[in-house]
Short mmCIF file of C-alpha atoms and ligand atoms in Angstrom, two decimals:
data_model
loop_
_atom_site.label_atom_id
_atom_site.label_comp_id
_atom_site.label_asym_id
_atom_site.label_seq_id
_atom_site.Cartn_x
_atom_site.Cartn_y
_atom_site.Cartn_z
CA MET A 1 -104.68 241.53 67.89
CA THR A 2 -102.23 239.32 69.68
CA ALA A 3 -98.84 240.91 70.33
CA ILE A 4 -95.88 238.58 69.97
CA THR A 5 -92.95 239.53 72.18
CA LEU A 6 -89.53 237.97 72.76
CA VAL A 7 -87.52 237.74 75.94
CA ARG A 8 -84.19 236.10 76.56
CA GLY A 9 -84.20 234.26 79.85
CA ASP A 10 -85.54 231.61 82.15
CA ILE A 11 -89.26 231.00 81.70
CA THR A 12 -89.69 230.17 85.40
CA ARG A 13 -88.79 233.81 86.21
CA GLN A 14 -91.56 235.25 84.09
CA THR A 15 -94.75 236.93 85.24
CA ALA A 16 -97.68 235.89 83.06
CA ASP A 17 -101.22 234.55 83.38
CA ALA A 18 -100.03 231.23 82.00
CA ILE A 19 -96.60 229.67 81.54
CA VAL A 20 -96.35 226.85 79.04
CA ASN A 21 -94.35 223.76 79.94
CA ALA A 22 -92.55 221.64 77.34
CA ALA A 23 -93.63 218.45 79.08
CA ASN A 24 -93.70 214.77 78.15
CA SER A 25 -96.72 212.48 77.97
CA SER A 26 -96.24 211.20 81.50
CA LEU A 27 -96.85 214.71 82.92
CA LEU A 28 -94.65 213.60 85.82
CA GLY A 29 -91.64 215.81 85.17
CA GLY A 30 -88.34 215.62 83.35
CA GLY A 31 -85.37 217.81 82.43
CA GLY A 32 -85.13 221.14 80.62
CA VAL A 33 -88.06 223.54 81.03
CA ASP A 34 -90.13 220.78 82.64
CA GLY A 35 -87.59 220.17 85.38
CA ALA A 36 -87.15 223.90 85.98
CA ILE A 37 -90.92 224.52 86.22
CA HIS A 38 -91.45 221.73 88.74
CA ARG A 39 -88.41 222.81 90.76
CA ARG A 40 -89.40 226.45 91.04
CA GLY A 41 -93.17 225.88 90.99
CA GLY A 42 -93.06 223.40 93.87
CA PRO A 43 -95.00 220.18 94.56
CA ALA A 44 -98.50 221.55 93.92
CA ILE A 45 -97.96 221.25 90.16
CA LEU A 46 -96.90 217.61 90.30
CA GLU A 47 -99.78 216.84 92.63
CA GLU A 48 -102.26 218.12 90.03
CA CYS A 49 -100.44 216.30 87.26
CA ARG A 50 -100.76 213.06 89.19
CA LYS A 51 -104.49 213.67 89.56
CA LEU A 52 -104.78 214.21 85.80
CA ARG A 53 -103.01 210.90 85.25
CA ALA A 54 -105.38 209.20 87.71
CA SER A 55 -108.45 210.60 85.95
CA HIS A 56 -108.69 212.04 82.46
CA TYR A 57 -105.21 211.20 81.19
CA GLY A 58 -104.66 207.67 82.43
CA ARG A 59 -102.52 206.90 79.38
CA GLY A 60 -100.74 210.23 79.48
CA LEU A 61 -101.17 213.46 77.53
CA PRO A 62 -100.88 212.78 73.79
CA THR A 63 -98.31 214.62 71.68
CA GLY A 64 -99.66 217.93 70.39
CA LYS A 65 -102.23 218.31 73.18
CA ALA A 66 -102.26 220.70 76.15
CA VAL A 67 -103.69 220.72 79.66
CA ALA A 68 -103.57 223.24 82.51
CA THR A 69 -102.70 222.94 86.18
CA THR A 70 -101.99 225.39 88.96
CA ALA A 71 -98.73 227.29 88.62
CA GLY A 72 -97.84 226.61 92.26
CA ASP A 73 -95.19 229.07 93.43
CA LEU A 74 -94.52 230.50 89.96
CA ASP A 75 -95.58 234.07 89.26
CA ALA A 76 -98.49 232.91 87.10
CA ARG A 77 -102.00 231.55 87.58
CA TRP A 78 -101.60 228.45 85.46
CA VAL A 79 -99.05 226.18 83.89
CA ILE A 80 -100.20 224.83 80.54
CA HIS A 81 -98.44 221.54 79.86
CA THR A 82 -97.99 220.56 76.25
CA VAL A 83 -96.15 217.63 74.72
CA GLY A 84 -94.01 218.40 71.70
CA PRO A 85 -92.95 215.79 69.16
CA VAL A 86 -89.47 214.30 69.20
CA TRP A 87 -87.60 215.49 66.09
CA SER A 88 -87.40 212.93 63.29
CA SER A 89 -85.40 213.29 60.11
CA SER A 90 -87.46 210.60 58.38
CA GLU A 91 -90.97 211.73 59.33
CA ASP A 92 -92.54 215.19 59.18
CA ARG A 93 -93.99 215.90 62.62
CA SER A 94 -94.47 219.64 62.09
CA ALA A 95 -98.24 219.37 62.41
CA GLN A 96 -97.82 218.00 65.91
CA LEU A 97 -95.51 220.84 66.89
CA ALA A 98 -97.93 223.43 65.46
CA SER A 99 -100.69 221.71 67.41
CA CYS A 100 -98.82 222.33 70.69
CA TYR A 101 -99.03 226.09 70.17
CA ARG A 102 -102.61 226.01 68.91
CA GLU A 103 -103.86 223.73 71.70
CA SER A 104 -102.03 225.73 74.38
CA LEU A 105 -103.73 228.90 73.14
CA ARG A 106 -107.08 227.13 73.10
CA VAL A 107 -106.58 226.10 76.75
CA ALA A 108 -105.43 229.65 77.56
CA ASP A 109 -108.61 231.04 76.00
CA ALA A 110 -110.77 228.64 77.98
CA LEU A 111 -109.07 229.82 81.18
CA GLY A 112 -109.30 233.50 80.28
CA ALA A 113 -105.52 233.96 80.23
CA ARG A 114 -104.43 237.19 78.55
CA THR A 115 -100.65 236.78 78.73
CA VAL A 116 -98.97 233.49 77.89
CA ALA A 117 -95.26 232.70 78.04
CA PHE A 118 -94.01 229.92 75.75
CA PRO A 119 -90.66 228.16 75.57
CA ALA A 120 -89.37 226.94 72.21
CA VAL A 121 -91.17 223.60 72.46
CA SER A 122 -89.25 220.49 71.26
CA THR A 123 -86.02 222.41 70.51
CA GLY A 124 -84.10 221.04 73.51
CA ILE A 125 -84.06 217.42 74.60
CA TYR A 126 -86.49 216.54 71.77
CA GLY A 127 -83.95 217.73 69.20
CA TRP A 128 -86.01 219.93 66.88
CA PRO A 129 -83.77 222.27 64.84
CA MET A 130 -84.09 225.74 66.36
CA HIS A 131 -84.76 227.68 63.17
CA ASP A 132 -87.55 225.38 62.12
CA GLY A 133 -88.99 225.33 65.64
CA ALA A 134 -89.05 229.13 65.63
CA ARG A 135 -90.73 229.21 62.22
CA ILE A 136 -93.49 226.83 63.29
CA ALA A 137 -94.00 228.65 66.61
CA VAL A 138 -94.36 232.11 65.05
CA GLU A 139 -96.40 231.00 62.02
CA THR A 140 -98.81 229.01 64.19
CA VAL A 141 -99.39 231.77 66.73
CA ARG A 142 -99.96 234.27 63.92
CA ALA A 143 -102.48 231.94 62.28
CA THR A 144 -104.43 231.13 65.46
CA ALA A 145 -107.51 233.13 66.47
CA THR A 146 -107.22 233.76 70.21
CA SER A 147 -108.22 236.25 72.90
CA VAL A 148 -104.70 236.10 74.35
CA GLU A 149 -103.28 239.62 74.17
CA GLU A 150 -99.60 238.81 74.54
CA VAL A 151 -97.76 235.69 73.46
CA ARG A 152 -94.28 235.95 74.89
CA PHE A 153 -91.61 233.58 73.66
CA VAL A 154 -89.02 233.08 76.37
CA LEU A 155 -85.77 231.98 74.79
CA PHE A 156 -83.00 230.49 76.83
CA ASP A 157 -79.96 231.61 74.81
CA ASP A 158 -78.88 234.02 72.06
CA ARG A 159 -79.18 231.40 69.34
CA ALA A 160 -82.82 230.76 70.18
CA TYR A 161 -83.53 234.46 70.57
CA GLU A 162 -82.02 235.24 67.17
CA ALA A 163 -83.95 232.45 65.49
CA PHE A 164 -87.24 233.86 66.78
CA ALA A 165 -86.24 237.48 66.13
CA GLY A 166 -85.47 236.54 62.53
CA ARG A 167 -89.04 235.31 62.13
CA LEU A 168 -90.57 238.50 63.51
CA ARG A 169 -88.55 240.92 61.35
N1 AR6 B 201 -86.48 228.71 80.35
C1 AR6 B 201 -86.67 228.89 79.02
N2 AR6 B 201 -86.22 228.00 78.09
C2 AR6 B 201 -85.56 226.91 78.54
C3 AR6 B 201 -85.36 226.65 79.92
C4 AR6 B 201 -85.86 227.61 80.85
N3 AR6 B 201 -85.69 227.46 82.18
N4 AR6 B 201 -84.68 225.46 80.04
C5 AR6 B 201 -84.47 225.00 78.78
N5 AR6 B 201 -84.99 225.88 77.88
P1 AR6 B 201 -86.60 221.25 76.60
P2 AR6 B 201 -88.21 219.70 74.69
C6 AR6 B 201 -85.05 225.80 76.41
O1 AR6 B 201 -85.52 220.26 76.58
O2 AR6 B 201 -87.15 219.78 73.66
C7 AR6 B 201 -88.06 217.21 79.32
O3 AR6 B 201 -87.34 216.17 79.93
C8 AR6 B 201 -84.15 224.82 75.74
O4 AR6 B 201 -82.87 225.40 75.52
O5 AR6 B 201 -87.01 221.83 77.90
O6 AR6 B 201 -89.64 219.96 74.29
C9 AR6 B 201 -89.55 216.88 79.19
O7 AR6 B 201 -90.01 216.16 80.32
C10 AR6 B 201 -84.89 224.56 74.44
O8 AR6 B 201 -84.62 225.58 73.47
O9 AR6 B 201 -87.98 220.66 75.95
C11 AR6 B 201 -89.58 216.06 77.95
O10 AR6 B 201 -89.23 214.72 78.20
C12 AR6 B 201 -86.36 224.67 74.82
O11 AR6 B 201 -86.36 225.37 76.08
C13 AR6 B 201 -88.53 216.70 77.07
O12 AR6 B 201 -87.62 217.32 77.97
C14 AR6 B 201 -87.07 223.34 75.00
O13 AR6 B 201 -86.18 222.40 75.57
C15 AR6 B 201 -89.10 217.78 76.19
O14 AR6 B 201 -88.10 218.24 75.31
#
């Protein structure tokens, strides 16, 4: 059984086997969670991301996929980078957002990670409505078979925390 827990706070301050990054396809950094992870995790993470771009992911990491690197100076063994979809009001991209959670857990399983901290992927710069993002996150984790023992959603503010808490009640 996978326990789903909620924490309000900064994901870069968490202790976990793996911390998930809400990245973009370039894997070369950005704002939001991505910026915070690279800032606090230090240059080792970017160095590995560059190597991934030079090898397996020459065209970038596709939306909905996930890949792991070192966690650098973070209190974790790995960062799992996943690329959420940009919100669209004209096109349903929910399957891609669900895929981020599923693929991240698949990568976590392959690594042997037992605790995984997730941000609310796509709900920041990518504009996904928080309540729907929370629904997809919780439903997908519940529906995914995984050896991960704890999935911890790390929510940046009260609004995000309440949206996730509402889904777990
Ligand atoms: N800890 C936990 N949650 C956070 C943190 C943090 N330190 N910082 C922001 N959030 P976002 P996205 C919340 O924008 O929407 C980057 O430029 C935030 O309030 O980080 O998937 C990438 O390079 C929101 O609820 O990711 C991409 O280009 C959630 O985390 C793009 O942004 C996700 O917000 C990805 O956009």
